[in-house]
mmCIF file of C-alpha atoms and ligand atoms in Angstrom:
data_model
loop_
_atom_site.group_PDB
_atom_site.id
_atom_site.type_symbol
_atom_site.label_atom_id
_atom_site.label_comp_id
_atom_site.label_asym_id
_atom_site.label_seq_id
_atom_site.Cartn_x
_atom_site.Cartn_y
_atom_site.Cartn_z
ATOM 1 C CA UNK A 25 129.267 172.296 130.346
ATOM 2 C CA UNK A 26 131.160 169.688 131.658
ATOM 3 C CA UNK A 27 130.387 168.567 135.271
ATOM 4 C CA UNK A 28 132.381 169.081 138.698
ATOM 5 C CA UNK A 29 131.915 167.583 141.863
ATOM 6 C CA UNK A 30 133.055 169.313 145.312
ATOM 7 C CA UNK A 31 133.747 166.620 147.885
ATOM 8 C CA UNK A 32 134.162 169.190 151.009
ATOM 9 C CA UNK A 33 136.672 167.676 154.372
ATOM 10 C CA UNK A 34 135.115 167.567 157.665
ATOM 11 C CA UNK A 35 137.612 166.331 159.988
ATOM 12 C CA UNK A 36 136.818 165.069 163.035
ATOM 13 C CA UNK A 37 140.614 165.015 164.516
ATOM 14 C CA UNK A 38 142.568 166.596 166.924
ATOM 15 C CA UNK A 39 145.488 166.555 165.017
ATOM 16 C CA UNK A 40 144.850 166.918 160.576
ATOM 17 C CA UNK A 41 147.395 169.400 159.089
ATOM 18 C CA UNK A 42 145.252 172.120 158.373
ATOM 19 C CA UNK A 43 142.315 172.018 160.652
ATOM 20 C CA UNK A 44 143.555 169.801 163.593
ATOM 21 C CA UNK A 45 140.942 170.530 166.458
ATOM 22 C CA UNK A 46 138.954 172.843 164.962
ATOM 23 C CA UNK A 47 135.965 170.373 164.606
ATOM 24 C CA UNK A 48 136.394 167.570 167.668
ATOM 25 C CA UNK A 49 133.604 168.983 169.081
ATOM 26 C CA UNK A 50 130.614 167.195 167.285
ATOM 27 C CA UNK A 51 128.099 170.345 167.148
ATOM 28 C CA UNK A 52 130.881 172.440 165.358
ATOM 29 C CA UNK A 53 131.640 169.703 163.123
ATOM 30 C CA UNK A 54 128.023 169.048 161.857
ATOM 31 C CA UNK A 55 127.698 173.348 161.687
ATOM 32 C CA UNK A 56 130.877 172.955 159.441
ATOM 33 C CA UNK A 57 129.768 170.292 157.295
ATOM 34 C CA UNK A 58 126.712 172.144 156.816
ATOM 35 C CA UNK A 59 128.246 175.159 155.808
ATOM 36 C CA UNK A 60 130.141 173.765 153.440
ATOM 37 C CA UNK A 61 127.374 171.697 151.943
ATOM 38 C CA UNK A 62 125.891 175.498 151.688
ATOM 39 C CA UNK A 63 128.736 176.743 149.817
ATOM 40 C CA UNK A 64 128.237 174.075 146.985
ATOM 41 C CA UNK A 65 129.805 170.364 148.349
ATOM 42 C CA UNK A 66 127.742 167.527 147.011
ATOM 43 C CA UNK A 67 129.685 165.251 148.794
ATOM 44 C CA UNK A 68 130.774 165.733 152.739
ATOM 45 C CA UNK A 69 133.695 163.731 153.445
ATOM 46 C CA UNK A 70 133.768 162.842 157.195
ATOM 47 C CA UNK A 71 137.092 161.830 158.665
ATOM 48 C CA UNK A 72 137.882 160.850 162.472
ATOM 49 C CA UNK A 73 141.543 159.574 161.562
ATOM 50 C CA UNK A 74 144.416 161.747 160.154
ATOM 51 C CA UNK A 75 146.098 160.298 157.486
ATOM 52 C CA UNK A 76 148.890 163.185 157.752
ATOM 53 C CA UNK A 77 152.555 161.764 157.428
ATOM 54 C CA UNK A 78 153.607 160.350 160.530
ATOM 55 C CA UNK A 79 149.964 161.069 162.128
ATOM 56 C CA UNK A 80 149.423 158.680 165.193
ATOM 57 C CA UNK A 81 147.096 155.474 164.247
ATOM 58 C CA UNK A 82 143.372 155.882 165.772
ATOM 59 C CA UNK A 83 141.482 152.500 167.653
ATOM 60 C CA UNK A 84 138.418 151.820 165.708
ATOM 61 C CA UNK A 85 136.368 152.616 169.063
ATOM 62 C CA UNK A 86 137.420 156.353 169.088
ATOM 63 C CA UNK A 87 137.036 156.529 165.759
ATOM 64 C CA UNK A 88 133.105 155.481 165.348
ATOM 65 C CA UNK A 89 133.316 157.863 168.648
ATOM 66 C CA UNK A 90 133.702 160.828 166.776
ATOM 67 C CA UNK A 91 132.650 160.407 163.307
ATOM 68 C CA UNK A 92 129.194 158.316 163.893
ATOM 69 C CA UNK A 93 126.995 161.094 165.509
ATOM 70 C CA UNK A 94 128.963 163.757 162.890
ATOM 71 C CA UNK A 95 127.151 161.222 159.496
ATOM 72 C CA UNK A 96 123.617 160.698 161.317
ATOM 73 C CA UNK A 97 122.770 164.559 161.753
ATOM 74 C CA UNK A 98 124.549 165.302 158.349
ATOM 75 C CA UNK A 99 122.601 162.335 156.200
ATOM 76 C CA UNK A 100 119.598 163.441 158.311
ATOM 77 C CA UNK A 101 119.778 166.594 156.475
ATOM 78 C CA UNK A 102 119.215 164.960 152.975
ATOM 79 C CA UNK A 103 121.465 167.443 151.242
ATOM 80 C CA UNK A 104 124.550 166.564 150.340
ATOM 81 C CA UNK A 105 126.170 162.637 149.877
ATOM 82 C CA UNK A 106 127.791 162.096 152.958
ATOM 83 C CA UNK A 107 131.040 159.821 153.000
ATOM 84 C CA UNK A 108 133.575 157.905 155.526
ATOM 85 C CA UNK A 109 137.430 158.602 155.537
ATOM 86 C CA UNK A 110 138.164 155.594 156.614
ATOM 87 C CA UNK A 111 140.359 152.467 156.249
ATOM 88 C CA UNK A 112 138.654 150.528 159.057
ATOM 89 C CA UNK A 113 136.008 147.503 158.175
ATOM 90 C CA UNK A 114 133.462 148.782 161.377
ATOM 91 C CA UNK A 115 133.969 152.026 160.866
ATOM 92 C CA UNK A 116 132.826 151.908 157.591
ATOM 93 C CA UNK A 117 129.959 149.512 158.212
ATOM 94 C CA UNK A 118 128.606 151.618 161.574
ATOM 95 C CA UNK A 119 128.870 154.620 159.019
ATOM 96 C CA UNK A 120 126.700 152.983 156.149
ATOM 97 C CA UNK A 121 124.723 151.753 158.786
ATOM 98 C CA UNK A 122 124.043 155.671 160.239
ATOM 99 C CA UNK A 123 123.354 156.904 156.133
ATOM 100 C CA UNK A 124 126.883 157.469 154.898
ATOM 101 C CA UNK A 125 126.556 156.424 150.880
ATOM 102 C CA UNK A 126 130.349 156.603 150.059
ATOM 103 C CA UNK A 127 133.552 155.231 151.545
ATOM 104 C CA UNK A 128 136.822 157.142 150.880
ATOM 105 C CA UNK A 129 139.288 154.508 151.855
ATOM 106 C CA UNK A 130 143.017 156.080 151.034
ATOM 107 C CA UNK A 131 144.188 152.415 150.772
ATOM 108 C CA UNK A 132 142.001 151.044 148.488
ATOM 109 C CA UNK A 133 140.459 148.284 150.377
ATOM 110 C CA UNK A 134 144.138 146.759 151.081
ATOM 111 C CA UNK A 135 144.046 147.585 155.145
ATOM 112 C CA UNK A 136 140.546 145.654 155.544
ATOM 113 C CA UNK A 137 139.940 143.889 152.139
ATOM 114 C CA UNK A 138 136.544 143.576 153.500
ATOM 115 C CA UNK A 139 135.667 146.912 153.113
ATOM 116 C CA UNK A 140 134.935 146.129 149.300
ATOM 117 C CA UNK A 141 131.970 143.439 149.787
ATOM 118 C CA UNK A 142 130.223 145.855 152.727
ATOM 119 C CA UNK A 143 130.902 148.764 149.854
ATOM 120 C CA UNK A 144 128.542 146.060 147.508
ATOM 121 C CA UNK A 145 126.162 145.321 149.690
ATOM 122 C CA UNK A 146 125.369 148.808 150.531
ATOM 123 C CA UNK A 147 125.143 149.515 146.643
ATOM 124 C CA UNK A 148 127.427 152.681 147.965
ATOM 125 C CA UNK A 149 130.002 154.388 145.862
ATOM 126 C CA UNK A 150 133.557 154.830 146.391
ATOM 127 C CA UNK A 151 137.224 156.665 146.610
ATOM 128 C CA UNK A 152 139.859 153.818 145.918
ATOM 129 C CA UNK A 153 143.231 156.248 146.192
ATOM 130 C CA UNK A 154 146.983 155.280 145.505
ATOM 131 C CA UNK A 155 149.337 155.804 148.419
ATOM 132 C CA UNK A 156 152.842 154.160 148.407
ATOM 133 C CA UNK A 157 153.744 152.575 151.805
ATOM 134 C CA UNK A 158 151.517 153.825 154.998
ATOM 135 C CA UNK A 159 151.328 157.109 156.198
ATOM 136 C CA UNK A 160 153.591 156.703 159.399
ATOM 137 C CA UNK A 161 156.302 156.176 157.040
ATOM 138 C CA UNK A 162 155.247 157.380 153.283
ATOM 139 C CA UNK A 163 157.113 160.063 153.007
ATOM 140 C CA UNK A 164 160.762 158.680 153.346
ATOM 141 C CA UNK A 165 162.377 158.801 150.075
ATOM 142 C CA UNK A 166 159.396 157.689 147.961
ATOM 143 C CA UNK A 167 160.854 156.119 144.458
ATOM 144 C CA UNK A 168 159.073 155.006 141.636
ATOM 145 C CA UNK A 169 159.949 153.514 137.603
ATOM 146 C CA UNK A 170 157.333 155.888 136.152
ATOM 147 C CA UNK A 171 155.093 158.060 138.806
ATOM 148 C CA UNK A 172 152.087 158.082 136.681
ATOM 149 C CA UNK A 173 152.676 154.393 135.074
ATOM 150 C CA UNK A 174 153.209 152.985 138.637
ATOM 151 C CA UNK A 175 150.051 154.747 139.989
ATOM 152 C CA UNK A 176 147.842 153.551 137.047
ATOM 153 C CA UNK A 177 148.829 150.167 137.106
ATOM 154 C CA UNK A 178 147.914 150.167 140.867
ATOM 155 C CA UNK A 179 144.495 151.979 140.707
ATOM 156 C CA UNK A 180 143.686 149.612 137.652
ATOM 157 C CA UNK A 181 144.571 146.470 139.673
ATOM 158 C CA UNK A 182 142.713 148.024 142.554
ATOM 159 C CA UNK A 183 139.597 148.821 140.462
ATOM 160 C CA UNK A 184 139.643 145.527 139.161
ATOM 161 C CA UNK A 185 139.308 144.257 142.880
ATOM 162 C CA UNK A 186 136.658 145.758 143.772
ATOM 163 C CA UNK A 187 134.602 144.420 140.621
ATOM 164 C CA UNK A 188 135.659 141.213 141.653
ATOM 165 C CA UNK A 189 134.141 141.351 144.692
ATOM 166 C CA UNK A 190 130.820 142.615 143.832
ATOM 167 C CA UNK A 191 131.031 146.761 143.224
ATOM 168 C CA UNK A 192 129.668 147.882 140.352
ATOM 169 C CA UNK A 193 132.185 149.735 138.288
ATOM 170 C CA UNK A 194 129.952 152.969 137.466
ATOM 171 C CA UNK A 195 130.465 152.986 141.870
ATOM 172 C CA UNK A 196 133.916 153.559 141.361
ATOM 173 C CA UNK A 197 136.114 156.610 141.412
ATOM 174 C CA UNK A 198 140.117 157.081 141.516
ATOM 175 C CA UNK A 199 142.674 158.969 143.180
ATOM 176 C CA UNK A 200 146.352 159.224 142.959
ATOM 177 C CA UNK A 201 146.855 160.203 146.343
ATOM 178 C CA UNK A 202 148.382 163.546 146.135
ATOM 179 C CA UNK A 203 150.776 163.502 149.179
ATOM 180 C CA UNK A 204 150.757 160.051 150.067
ATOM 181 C CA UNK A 205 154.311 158.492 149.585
ATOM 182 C CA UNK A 206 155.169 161.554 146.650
ATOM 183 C CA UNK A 207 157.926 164.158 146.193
ATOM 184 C CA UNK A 208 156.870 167.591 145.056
ATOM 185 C CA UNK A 209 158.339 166.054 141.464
ATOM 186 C CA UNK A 210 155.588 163.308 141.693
ATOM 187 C CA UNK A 211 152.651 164.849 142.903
ATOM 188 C CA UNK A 212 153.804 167.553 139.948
ATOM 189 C CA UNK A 213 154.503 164.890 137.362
ATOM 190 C CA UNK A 214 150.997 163.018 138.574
ATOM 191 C CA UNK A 215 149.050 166.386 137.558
ATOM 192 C CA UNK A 216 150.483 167.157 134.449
ATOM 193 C CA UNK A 217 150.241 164.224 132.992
ATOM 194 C CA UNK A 218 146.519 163.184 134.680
ATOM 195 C CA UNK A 219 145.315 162.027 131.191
ATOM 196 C CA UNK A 220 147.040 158.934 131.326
ATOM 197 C CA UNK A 221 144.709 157.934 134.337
ATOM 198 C CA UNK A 222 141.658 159.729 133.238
ATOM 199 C CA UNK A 223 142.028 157.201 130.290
ATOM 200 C CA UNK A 224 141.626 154.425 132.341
ATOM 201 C CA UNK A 225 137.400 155.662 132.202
ATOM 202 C CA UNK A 226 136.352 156.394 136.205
ATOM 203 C CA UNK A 227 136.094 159.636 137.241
ATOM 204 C CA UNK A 228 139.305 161.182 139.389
ATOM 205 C CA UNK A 229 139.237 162.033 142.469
ATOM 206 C CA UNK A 230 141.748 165.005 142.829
ATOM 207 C CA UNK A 231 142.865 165.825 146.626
ATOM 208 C CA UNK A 232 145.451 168.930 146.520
ATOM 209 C CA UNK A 233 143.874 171.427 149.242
ATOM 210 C CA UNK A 234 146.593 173.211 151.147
ATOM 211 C CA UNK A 235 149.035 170.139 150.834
ATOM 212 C CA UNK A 236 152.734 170.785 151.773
ATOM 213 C CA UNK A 237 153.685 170.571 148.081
ATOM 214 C CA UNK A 238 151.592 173.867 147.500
ATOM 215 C CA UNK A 239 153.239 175.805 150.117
ATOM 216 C CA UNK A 240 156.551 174.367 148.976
ATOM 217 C CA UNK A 241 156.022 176.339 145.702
ATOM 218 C CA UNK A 242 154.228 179.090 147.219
ATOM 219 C CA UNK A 243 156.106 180.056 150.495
ATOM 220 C CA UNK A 244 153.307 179.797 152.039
ATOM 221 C CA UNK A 245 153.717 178.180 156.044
ATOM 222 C CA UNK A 246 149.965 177.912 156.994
ATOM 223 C CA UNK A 247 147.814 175.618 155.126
ATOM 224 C CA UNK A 248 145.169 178.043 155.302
ATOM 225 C CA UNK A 249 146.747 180.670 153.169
ATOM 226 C CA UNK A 250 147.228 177.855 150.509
ATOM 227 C CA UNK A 251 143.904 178.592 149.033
ATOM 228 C CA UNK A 252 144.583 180.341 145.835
ATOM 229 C CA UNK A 253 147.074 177.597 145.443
ATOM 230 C CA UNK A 254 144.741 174.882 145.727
ATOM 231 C CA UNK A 255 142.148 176.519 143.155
ATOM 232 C CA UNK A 256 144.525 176.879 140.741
ATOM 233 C CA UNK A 257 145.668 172.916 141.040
ATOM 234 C CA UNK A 258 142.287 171.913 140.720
ATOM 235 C CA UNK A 259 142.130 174.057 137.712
ATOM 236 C CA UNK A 260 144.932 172.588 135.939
ATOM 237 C CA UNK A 261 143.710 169.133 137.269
ATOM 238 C CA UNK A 262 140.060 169.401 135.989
ATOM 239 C CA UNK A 263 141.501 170.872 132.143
ATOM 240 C CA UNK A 264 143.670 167.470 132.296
ATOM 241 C CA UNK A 265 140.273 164.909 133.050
ATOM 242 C CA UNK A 266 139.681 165.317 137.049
ATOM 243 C CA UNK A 267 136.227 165.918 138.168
ATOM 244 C CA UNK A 268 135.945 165.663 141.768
ATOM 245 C CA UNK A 269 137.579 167.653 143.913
ATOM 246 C CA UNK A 270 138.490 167.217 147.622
ATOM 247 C CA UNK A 271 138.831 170.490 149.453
ATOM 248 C CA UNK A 272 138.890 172.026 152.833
ATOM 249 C CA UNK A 273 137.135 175.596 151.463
ATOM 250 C CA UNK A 274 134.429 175.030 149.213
ATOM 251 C CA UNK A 275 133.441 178.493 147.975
ATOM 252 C CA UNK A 276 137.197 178.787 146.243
ATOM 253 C CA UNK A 277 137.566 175.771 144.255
ATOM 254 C CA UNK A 278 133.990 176.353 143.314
ATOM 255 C CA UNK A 279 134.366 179.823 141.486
ATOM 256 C CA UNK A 280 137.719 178.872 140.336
ATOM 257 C CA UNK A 281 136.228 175.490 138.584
ATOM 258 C CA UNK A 282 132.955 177.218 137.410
ATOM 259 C CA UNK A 283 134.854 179.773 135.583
ATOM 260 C CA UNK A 284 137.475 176.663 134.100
ATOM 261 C CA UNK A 285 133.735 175.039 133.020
ATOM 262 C CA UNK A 286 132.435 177.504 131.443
ATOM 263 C CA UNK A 287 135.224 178.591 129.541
ATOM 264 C CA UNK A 288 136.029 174.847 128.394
ATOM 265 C CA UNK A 289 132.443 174.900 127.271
ATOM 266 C CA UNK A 290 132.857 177.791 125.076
ATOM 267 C CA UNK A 291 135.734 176.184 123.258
ATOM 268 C CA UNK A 292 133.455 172.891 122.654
ATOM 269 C CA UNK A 293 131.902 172.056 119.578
HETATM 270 N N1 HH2 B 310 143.907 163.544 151.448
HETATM 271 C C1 HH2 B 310 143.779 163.519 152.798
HETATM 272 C C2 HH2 B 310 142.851 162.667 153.409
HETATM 273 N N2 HH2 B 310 142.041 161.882 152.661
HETATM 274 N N3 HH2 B 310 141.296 161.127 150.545
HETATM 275 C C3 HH2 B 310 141.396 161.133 149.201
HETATM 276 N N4 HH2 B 310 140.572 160.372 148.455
HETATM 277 N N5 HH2 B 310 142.317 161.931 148.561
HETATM 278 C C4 HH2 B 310 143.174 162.732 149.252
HETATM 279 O O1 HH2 B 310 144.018 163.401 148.615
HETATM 280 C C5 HH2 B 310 143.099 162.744 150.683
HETATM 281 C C6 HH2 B 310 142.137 161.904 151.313
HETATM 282 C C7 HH2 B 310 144.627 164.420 153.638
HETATM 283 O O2 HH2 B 310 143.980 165.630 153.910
HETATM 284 P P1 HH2 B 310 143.203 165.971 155.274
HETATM 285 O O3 HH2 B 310 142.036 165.057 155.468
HETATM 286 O O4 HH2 B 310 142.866 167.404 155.320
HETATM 287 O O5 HH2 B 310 144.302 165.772 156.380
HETATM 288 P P2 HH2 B 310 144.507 164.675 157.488
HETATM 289 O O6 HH2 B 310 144.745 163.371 156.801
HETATM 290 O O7 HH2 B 310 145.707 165.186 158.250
HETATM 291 O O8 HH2 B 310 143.254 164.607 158.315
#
């Protein structure tokens, strides 16, 4: 049966889209990030910074201040991976430093080029992710030649990078950035047509969960209510070559993708 991977989001923000607040409070976090490690995430993805368009930037101080204690309890539990959302060189060397084995930097190592070498020494893996412009501004009138060709030529020049400075390919996985600097027509043209990047041979790195393009299709207002949505995009996305998923609510993508698994199975040889 071919493999999935649940990366589950613990933000650590007063202000992310769909959970803004909910975990500031470190105890609540680390209780979240448990639960969701529970529920099936291998991977805890531990954010202190919202990348949402127009979000407010975050000082690197604040940002250790409330996603350092939030990686030492939960990579003191020995469960699941834990990694860093973040696009800051000391964040993501405090957070190594404290057992975090992953960076997820949404600008592939182009904010702090740095990041890429610390990534190497570590021998951790990592999230290199396509986003068009910066997230103050990424969503004003985003325009590409070719969505999908633009993205691949970017995460392939990005992958090649991080080689170059030391990270061992098999460390590697991609992401087109769902969201970040795309139109409902390119984050839609970006899944349909994901086999172009699965081709380029690292493993995708799909983040959908209760976007705005979801409830754009759906109706739906609250990003909480966009969870059917999101299982069925990471459906579609993992039958098109996408094997790690990003989500907010573990136990839905998981059913969704075990029953897309085993039924892909079944058709194999
Ligand atoms: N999406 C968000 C944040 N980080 N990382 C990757 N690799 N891929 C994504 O699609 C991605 C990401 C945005 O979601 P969320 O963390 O819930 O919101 P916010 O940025 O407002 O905290």
């Amino acid at each position: 049966m071919t493999a999935f991977t649940l990366m589950g989001v613990v933000n650590v923000t007063p202000d992310s889209f769909s959970d803004g607040g909910r975990f500031l409070d470190h105890d609540r976090a680390i209780a979240h990030g448990r639960a969701l490690a529970a529920e099936g995430a291998a991977i805890l993805d531990v954010g202190g910074e919202s990348t949402r368009p127009g979000a407010a930037p975050v000082g690197a101080e604040e940002e250790e201040r409330r996603v350092i204690p939030v990686i030492e309890a939960l990579a003191a539990d020995r469960g699941a991976a834990v990694s860093v959302d973040t696009m800051k060189l000391g964040v993501a060397r405090r957070a190594l430093e404290s057992g975090a084995t992953y960076v997820n930097d949404v600008t592939a190592f182009r904010h702090e080029p740095g990041i890429a070498a610390l990534v190497a020494e570590h021998g951790a893996r990592c999230c290199l992710m396509h986003m068009l412009g910066e997230p103050r501004t990424m969503q004003d009138d985003p325009r590409y030649d070719d969505v999908v060709a633009d993205v691949k030529a970017f995460l392939e020049e990005r992958l090649a990078f991080a080689v170059a400075q030391g990270v061992p390919e098999d460390r590697i996985d991609l992401d087109p950035g769902i969201g970040f600097g795309k139109t409902l027509a390119h984050n839609l043209e970006l899944l349909r047509r994901l086999p172009e990047l699965a081709a380029i041979g690292r493993p995708l790195v799909i983040g959908v969960s209760r976007k705005s393009f979801l409830g754009r299709i759906t109706g739906r207002e609250a990003p909480a209510e966009r969870e059917v949505a999101t299982a069925a995009a990471n459906v579609l996305a993992f039958e098109r070559g996408a094997t790690i998923f990003r989500v907010h609510d573990v136990a839905a993508s998981r059913d969704a993708l075990a029953v897309a698994a085993a039924t892909l199975a079944a058709d194999g040889p």
